Coordinates of C-alpha atoms in Angstrom, one line a residue:
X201 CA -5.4 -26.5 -22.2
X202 CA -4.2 -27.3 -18.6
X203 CA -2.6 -30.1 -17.8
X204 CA -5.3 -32.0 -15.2
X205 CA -3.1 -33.6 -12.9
X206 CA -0.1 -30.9 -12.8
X207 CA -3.5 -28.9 -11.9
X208 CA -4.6 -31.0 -9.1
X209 CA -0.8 -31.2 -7.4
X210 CA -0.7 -27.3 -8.0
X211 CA -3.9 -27.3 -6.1
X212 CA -2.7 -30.1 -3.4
X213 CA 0.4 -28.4 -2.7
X214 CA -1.5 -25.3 -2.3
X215 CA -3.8 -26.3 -0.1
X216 CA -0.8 -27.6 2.5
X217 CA -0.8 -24.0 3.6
X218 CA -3.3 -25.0 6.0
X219 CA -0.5 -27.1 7.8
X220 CA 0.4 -23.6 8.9
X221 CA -2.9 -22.3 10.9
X222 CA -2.3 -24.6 14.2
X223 CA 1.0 -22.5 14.1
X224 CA -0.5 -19.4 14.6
X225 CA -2.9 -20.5 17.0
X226 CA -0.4 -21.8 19.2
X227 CA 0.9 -18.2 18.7
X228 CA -1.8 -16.9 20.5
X229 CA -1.6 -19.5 22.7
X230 CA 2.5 -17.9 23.5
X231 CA 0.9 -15.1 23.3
X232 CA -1.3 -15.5 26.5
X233 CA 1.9 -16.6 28.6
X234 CA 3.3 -13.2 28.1
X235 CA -0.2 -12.1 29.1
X236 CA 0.2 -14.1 32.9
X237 CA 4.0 -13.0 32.7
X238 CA 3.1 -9.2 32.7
X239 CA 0.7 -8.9 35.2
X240 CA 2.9 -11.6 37.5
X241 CA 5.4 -8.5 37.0
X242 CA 3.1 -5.9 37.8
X243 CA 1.7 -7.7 40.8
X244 CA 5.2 -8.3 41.8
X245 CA 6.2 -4.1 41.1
X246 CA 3.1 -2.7 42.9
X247 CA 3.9 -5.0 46.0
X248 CA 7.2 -3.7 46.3
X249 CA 6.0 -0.4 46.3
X250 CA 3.4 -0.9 48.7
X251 CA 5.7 -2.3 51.3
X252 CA 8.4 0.2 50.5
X253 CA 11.6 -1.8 49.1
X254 CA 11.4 -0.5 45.6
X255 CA 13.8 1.4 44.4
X256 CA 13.9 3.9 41.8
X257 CA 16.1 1.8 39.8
X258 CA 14.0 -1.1 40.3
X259 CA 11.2 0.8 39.5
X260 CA 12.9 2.0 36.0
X261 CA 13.7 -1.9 35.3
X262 CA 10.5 -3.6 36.4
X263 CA 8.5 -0.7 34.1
X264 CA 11.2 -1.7 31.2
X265 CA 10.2 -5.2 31.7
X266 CA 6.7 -4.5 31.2
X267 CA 7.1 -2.5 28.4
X268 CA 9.3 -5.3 27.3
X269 CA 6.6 -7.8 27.4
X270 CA 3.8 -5.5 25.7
X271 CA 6.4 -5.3 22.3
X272 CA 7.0 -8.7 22.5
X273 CA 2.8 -9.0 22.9
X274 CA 2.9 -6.9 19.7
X275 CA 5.8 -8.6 17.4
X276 CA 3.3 -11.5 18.3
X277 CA 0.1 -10.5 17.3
X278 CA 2.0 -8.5 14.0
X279 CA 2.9 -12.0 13.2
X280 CA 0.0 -13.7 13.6
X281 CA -2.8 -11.5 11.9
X282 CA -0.1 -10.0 9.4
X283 CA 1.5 -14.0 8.6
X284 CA -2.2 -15.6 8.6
X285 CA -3.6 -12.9 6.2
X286 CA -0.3 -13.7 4.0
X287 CA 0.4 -17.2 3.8
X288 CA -2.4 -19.1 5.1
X289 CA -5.7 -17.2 4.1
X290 CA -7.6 -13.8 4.1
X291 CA -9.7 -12.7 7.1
X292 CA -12.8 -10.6 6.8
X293 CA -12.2 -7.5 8.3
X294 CA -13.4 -5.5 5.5
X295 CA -15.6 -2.6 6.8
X296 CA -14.4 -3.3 10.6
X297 CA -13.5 0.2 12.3
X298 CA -10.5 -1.1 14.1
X299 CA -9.4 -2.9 11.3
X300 CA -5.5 -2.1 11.0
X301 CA -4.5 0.3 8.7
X302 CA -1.7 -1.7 7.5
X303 CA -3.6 -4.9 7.0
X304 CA -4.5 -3.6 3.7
X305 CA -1.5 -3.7 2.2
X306 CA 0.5 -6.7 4.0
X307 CA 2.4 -9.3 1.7
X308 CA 5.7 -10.8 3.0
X309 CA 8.5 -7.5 2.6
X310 CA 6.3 -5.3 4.4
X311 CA 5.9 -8.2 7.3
X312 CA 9.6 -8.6 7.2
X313 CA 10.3 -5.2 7.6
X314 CA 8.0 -4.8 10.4
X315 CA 9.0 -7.1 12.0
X316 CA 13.0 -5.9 11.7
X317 CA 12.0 -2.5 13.1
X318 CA 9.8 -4.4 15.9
X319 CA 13.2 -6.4 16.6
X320 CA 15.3 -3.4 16.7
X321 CA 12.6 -1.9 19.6
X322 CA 13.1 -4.7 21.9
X323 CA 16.7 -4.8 21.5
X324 CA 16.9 -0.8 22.4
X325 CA 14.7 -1.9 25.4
X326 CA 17.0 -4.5 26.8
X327 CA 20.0 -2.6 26.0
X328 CA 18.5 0.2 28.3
X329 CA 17.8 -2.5 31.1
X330 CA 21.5 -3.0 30.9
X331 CA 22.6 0.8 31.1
X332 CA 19.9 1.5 33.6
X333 CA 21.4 -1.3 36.5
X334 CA 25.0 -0.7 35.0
X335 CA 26.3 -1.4 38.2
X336 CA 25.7 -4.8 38.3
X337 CA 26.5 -5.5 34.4
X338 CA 29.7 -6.5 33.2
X339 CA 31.7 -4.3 30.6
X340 CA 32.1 -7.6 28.6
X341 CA 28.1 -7.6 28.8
X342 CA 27.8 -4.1 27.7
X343 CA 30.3 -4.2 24.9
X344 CA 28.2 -7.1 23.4
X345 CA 25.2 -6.2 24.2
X346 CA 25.5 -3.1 22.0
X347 CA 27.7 -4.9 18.9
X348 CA 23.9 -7.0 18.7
X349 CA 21.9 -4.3 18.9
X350 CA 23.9 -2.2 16.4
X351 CA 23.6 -5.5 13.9
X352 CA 19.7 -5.8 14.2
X353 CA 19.9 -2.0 13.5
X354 CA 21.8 -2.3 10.1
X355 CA 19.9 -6.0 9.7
X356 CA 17.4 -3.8 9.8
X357 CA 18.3 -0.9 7.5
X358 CA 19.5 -3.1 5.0
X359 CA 16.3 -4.8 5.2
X360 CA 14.4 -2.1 4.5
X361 CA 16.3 -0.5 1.7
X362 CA 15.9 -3.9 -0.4
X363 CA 12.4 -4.0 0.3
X364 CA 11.6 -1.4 -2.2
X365 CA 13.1 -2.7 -5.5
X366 CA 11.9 -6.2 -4.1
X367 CA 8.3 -4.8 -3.8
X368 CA 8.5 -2.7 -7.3
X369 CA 9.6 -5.9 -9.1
X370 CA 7.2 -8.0 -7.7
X371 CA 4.3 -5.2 -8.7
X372 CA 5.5 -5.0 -12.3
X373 CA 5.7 -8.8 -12.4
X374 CA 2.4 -9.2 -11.3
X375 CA 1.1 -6.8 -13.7
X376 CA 2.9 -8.2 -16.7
X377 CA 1.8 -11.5 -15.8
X378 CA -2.1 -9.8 -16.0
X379 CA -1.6 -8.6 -19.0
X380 CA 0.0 -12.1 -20.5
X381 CA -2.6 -14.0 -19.0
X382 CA -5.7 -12.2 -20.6
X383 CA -6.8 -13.2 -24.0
X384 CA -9.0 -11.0 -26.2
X385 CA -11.8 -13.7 -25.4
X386 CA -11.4 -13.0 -21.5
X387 CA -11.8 -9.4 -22.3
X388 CA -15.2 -9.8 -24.2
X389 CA -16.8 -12.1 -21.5
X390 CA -15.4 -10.2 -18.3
X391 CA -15.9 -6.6 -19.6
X392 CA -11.8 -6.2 -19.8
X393 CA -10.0 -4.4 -22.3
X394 CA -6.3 -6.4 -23.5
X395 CA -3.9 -4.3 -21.7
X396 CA -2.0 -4.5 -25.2
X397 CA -5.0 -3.0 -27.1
X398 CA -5.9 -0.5 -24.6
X399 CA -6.1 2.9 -26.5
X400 CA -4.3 5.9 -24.6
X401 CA -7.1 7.2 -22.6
X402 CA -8.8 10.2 -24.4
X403 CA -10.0 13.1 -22.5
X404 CA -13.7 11.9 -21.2
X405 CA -16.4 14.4 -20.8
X406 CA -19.1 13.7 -17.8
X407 CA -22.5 14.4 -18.4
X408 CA -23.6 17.9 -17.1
X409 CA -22.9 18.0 -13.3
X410 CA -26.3 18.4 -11.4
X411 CA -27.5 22.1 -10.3
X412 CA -25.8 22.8 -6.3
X413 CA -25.7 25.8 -4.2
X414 CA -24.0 28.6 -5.8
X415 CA -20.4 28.2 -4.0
X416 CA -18.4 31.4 -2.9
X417 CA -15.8 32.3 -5.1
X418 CA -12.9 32.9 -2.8
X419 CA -10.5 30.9 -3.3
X420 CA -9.8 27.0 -1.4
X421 CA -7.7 26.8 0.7
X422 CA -5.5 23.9 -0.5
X423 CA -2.1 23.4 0.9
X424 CA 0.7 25.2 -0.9
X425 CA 2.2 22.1 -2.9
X426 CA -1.6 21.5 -4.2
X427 CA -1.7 25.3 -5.5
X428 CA -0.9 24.7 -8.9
X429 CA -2.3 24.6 -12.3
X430 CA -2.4 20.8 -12.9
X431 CA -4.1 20.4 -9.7
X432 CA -7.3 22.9 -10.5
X433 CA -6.9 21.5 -14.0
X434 CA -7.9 17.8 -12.3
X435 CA -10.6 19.6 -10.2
X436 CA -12.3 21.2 -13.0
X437 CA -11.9 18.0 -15.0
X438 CA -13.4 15.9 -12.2
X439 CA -16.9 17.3 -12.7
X440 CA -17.7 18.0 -8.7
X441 CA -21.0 19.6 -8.3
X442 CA -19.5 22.1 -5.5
X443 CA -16.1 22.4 -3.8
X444 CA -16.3 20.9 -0.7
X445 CA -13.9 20.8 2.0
X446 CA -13.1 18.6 4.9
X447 CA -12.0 21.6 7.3
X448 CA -15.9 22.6 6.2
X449 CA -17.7 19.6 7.2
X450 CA -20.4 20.0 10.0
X451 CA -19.0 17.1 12.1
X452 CA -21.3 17.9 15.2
X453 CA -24.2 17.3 13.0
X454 CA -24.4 13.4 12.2
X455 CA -25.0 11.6 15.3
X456 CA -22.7 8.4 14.2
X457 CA -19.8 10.0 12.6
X458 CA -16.4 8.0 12.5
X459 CA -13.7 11.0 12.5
X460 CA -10.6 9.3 12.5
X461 CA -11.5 6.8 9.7
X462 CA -12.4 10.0 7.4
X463 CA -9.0 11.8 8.8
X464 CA -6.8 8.7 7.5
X465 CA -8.7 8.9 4.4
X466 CA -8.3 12.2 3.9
X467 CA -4.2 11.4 3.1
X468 CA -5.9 10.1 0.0
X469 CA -3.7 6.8 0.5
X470 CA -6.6 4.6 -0.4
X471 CA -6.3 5.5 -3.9
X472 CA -2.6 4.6 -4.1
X473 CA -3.6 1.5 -2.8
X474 CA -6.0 0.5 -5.1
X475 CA -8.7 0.7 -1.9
X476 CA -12.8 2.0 -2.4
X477 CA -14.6 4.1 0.2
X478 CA -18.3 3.5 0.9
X479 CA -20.4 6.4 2.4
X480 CA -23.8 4.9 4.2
X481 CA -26.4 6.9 5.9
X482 CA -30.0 9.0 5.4
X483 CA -30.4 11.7 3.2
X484 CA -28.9 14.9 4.2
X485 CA -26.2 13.9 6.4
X486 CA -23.0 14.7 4.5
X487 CA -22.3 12.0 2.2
X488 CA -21.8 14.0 -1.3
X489 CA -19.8 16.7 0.9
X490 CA -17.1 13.6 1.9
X491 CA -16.9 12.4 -1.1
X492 CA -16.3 15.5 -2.6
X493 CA -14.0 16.4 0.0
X494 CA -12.1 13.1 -0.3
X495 CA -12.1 13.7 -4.5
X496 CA -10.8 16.9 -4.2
X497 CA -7.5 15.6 -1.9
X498 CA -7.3 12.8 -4.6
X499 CA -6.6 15.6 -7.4
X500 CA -4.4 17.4 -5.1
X501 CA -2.2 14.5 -4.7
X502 CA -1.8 14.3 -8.3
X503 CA -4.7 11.7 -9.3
X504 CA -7.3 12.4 -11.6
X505 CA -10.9 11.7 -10.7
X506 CA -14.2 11.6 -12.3
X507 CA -17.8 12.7 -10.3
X508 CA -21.3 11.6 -11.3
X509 CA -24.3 10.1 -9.9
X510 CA -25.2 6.9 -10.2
X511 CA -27.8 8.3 -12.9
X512 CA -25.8 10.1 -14.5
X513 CA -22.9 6.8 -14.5
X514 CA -25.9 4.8 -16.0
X515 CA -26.7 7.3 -18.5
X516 CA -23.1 7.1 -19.5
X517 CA -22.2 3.7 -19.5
X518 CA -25.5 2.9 -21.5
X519 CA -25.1 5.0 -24.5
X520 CA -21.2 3.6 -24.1
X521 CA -23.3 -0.4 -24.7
X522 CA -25.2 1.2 -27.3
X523 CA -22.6 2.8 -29.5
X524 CA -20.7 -0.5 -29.1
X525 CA -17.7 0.8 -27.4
X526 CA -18.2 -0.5 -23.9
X527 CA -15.3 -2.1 -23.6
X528 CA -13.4 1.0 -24.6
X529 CA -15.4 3.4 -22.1
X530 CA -14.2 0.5 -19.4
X531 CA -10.5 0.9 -20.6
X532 CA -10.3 5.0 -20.7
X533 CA -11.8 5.1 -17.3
X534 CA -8.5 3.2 -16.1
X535 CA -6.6 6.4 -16.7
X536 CA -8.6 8.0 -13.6
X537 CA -7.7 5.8 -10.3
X538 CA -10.7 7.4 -8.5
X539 CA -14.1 7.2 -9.9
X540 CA -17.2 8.7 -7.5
X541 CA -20.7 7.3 -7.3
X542 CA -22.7 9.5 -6.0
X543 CA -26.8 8.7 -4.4
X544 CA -26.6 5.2 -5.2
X545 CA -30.0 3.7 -4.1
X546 CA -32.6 6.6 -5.0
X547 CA -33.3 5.0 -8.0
X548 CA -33.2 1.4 -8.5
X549 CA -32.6 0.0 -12.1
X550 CA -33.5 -2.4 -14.3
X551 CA -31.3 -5.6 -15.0
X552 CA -29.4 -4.6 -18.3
X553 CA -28.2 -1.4 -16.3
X554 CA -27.4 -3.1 -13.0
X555 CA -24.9 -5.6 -15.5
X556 CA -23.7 -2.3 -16.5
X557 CA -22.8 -1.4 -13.1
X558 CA -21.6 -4.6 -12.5
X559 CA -19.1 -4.4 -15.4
X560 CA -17.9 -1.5 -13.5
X561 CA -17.0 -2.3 -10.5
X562 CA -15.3 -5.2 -11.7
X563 CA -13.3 -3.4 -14.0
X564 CA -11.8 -1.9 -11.4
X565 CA -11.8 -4.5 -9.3
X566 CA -8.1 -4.3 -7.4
X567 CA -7.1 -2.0 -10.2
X568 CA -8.5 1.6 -9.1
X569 CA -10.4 3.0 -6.3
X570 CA -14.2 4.0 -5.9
X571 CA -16.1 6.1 -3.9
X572 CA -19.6 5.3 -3.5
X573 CA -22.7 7.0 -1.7
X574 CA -25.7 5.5 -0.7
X575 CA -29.2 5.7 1.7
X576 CA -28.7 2.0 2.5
X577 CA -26.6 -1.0 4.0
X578 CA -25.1 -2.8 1.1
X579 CA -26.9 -5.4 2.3
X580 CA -30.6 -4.0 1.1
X581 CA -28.9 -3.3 -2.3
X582 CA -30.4 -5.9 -4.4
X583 CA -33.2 -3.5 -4.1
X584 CA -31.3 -1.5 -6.4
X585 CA -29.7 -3.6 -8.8
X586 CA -31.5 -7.1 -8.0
X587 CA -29.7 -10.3 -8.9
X588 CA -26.3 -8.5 -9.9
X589 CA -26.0 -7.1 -6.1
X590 CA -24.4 -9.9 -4.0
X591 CA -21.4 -10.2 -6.8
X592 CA -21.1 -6.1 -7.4
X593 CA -20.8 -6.3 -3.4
X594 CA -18.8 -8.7 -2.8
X595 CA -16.4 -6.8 -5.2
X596 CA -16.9 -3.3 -4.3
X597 CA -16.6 -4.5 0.3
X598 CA -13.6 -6.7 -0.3
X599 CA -11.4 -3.7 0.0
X600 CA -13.2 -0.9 1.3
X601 CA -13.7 1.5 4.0
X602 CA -16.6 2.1 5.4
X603 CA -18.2 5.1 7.1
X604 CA -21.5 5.2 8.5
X605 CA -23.3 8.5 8.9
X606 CA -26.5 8.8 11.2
X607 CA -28.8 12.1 12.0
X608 CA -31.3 14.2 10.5
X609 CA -31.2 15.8 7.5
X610 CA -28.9 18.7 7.2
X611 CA -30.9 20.5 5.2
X612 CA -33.7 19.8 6.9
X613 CA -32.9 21.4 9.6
X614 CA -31.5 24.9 7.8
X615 CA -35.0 24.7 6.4
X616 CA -37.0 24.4 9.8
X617 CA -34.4 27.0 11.4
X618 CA -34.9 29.6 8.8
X619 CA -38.6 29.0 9.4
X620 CA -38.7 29.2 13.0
X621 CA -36.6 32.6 12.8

């Protein structure tokens, strides 16, 4: 039982976060000065060139000063999003296409060491300045100037290096403290297995992968550190329904088609960092081939996945709820950090197996990755799973990626091309 009042000063102090906000906004608000500042220069550089007094090294220094400014501009804004979304409170990007890749994993080493490195880049800049108009820079200026810059660079390196073991400790703390803070209770009313009761995750058997194309039998072309056994062993466990490729995907087909999204996904770093991947868009447009494609880099990079359709994922997890060992199926799924859910919303189910789905997702809430396909916004899918869709939602978006898909079905159109031949 908590102590009520230590409770409410826990929460208090908590709450004085907030005293940090009007910082960053008057962040921004330093971050507009440097906005007047580098046009004033630029005004200044392009009348000097217009009525002929520039020189070439005034050129060189007024562009350094510019490109001064814009790393300043972006220490700033590195600060402000990256310090905000750490130590005052989250912002919902989630699904935004420009949000920044390393958003997703800020916390306060990463922003440190960003910040270092950002440091060292504007030092290197004015150092130049100085070499560029030597002539009119002092030795004593010089000698200095590069003692600094050679400090931020081992501030820097040192920086970095304890970042690591800082970030590793921190990971296992957290996770120990997980596991310490969950009774068996929590685990019967949230659908979580005790981490100290988990049993080692048996070898799980997917119900028969649905009929596909017959697929050539040459073999993929994986790259060379892939080609091993343990990697087509995880590609054969996964269950895929075909071996799909990125290099094969139609991209001039889909009309809406975010490439570089599906490029940065295809490093398979989302999985590492815990992140899920949403496919949207009509029948037919390539939704099943991502995911494959996306699955298949996952067991290349040494992760083990696990392929069904959202059928076949009720069908499982159902005779997991009858048999009594829910709870268990929940646990051995942990020992694949990517889980695919394919067609979700061409059969909408009843409310016992949307709570089944439900348990799913936030099983693996923040603990392992899914990849999800679907015909519709997330925002039409209580038609699928009715009152359990805001809160499977809410879990699934709050770290995803999402990419849209738009056209006419693919096969579709073989179809009414082979007929009009």
């Amino acid at each position: 039982m908590q102590n009520t009042p230590t409770t409410t000063l826990g929460y208090a102090l908590f709450a004085t976060r907030w005293l940090q906000a009007p910082l960053y906004f008057g962040l921004v608000a330093a971050q507009g000065v440097y906005v007047y500042k580098f046009f004033k220069e630029l005004w200044t550089l392009i009348l000097m060139c217009v009525s002929g007094h520039a020189t070439e090294t005034y050129v060189m220094l007024a562009v350094l000063k510019l490109v001064d400014v814009v790393m300043i501009a972006n220490l700033l804004i590195m600060v402000i999003v990256g310090g905000y979304e750490t130590f005052v409170s989250r912002i919902g990007l989630q699904g935004h296409r420009d949000q920044p890749e390393w958003l997703s994993h800020v916390n306060s080493n990463v922003l440190k060491v960003k910040l270092a490195t950002a440091i060292v880049g504007i030092s290197s800049v004015h150092l130049l300045q100085m070499f560029v108009d030597v002539h009119h820079t002092s030795h004593h200026a010089l000698l200095w100037g590069t003692v600094i810059h050679m400090a931020f660079i081992v501030s820097a390196a040192i920086l970095a290096y304890m970042s690591g073991p800082m970030a590793a400790q921190s990971d296992r703390g957290h996770a120990d403290r997980s596991a310490a803070g969950r009774s068996p209770g929590d685990a019967s009313r949230t659908g979580h297995a005790p981490e100290e009761h988990q049993p080692e995750a048996p070898a799980v058997t997917l119900p028969a992968p649905r009929r596909a194309e017959p697929v050539a039998a040459e073999p993929v072309a994986v790259p060379p550190l892939a080609q091993d056994a343990d990697a087509e062993a995880r590609i054969r466990e996964a269950g895929f329904p075909a071996r799909k490729l990125l290099e094969d995907f139609d991209q001039n087909h889909p009309r809406g088609f975010d490439r570089e999204t599906v490029a940065r996904l295809g490093k398979a770093d989302f999985v590492t960092a815990r992140r899920n991947v949403v496919f949207v868009g009509p029948p037919g447009t390539g939704k099943t081939h991502l995911a494959v494609a996306l699955g298949l880099r996952a067991c290349q990079a040494g992760h083990r996945v696990l392929f069904a359709t959202a059928a076949e994922w009720a069908s499982r997890l159902s005779g997991a709820r009858a048999a009594g060992r829910l709870d268990e199926e929940l646990a051995a799924l942990d020992a694949h950090p990517l889980l695919i859910v394919d067609e979700v919303g061409y059969t909408p189910f009843d409310a016992a197996t949307a709570g089944l789905f439900f348990q799913l997702v936030a099983h693996r809430y923040e603990r392992a990755s899914l990849i999800v396909t679907s015909d519709r916004p997330l925002g039409r899918w209580d038609e699928v799973f009715g009152a359990s869709a805001p809160a499977l939602t809410d879990r699934l978006a709050h770290h995803a990626e999402f990419v849209r898909l738009d056209g006419d079905s693919y096969r579709t159109r073989r179809t009414t091309s082979a007929w009009a031949e």
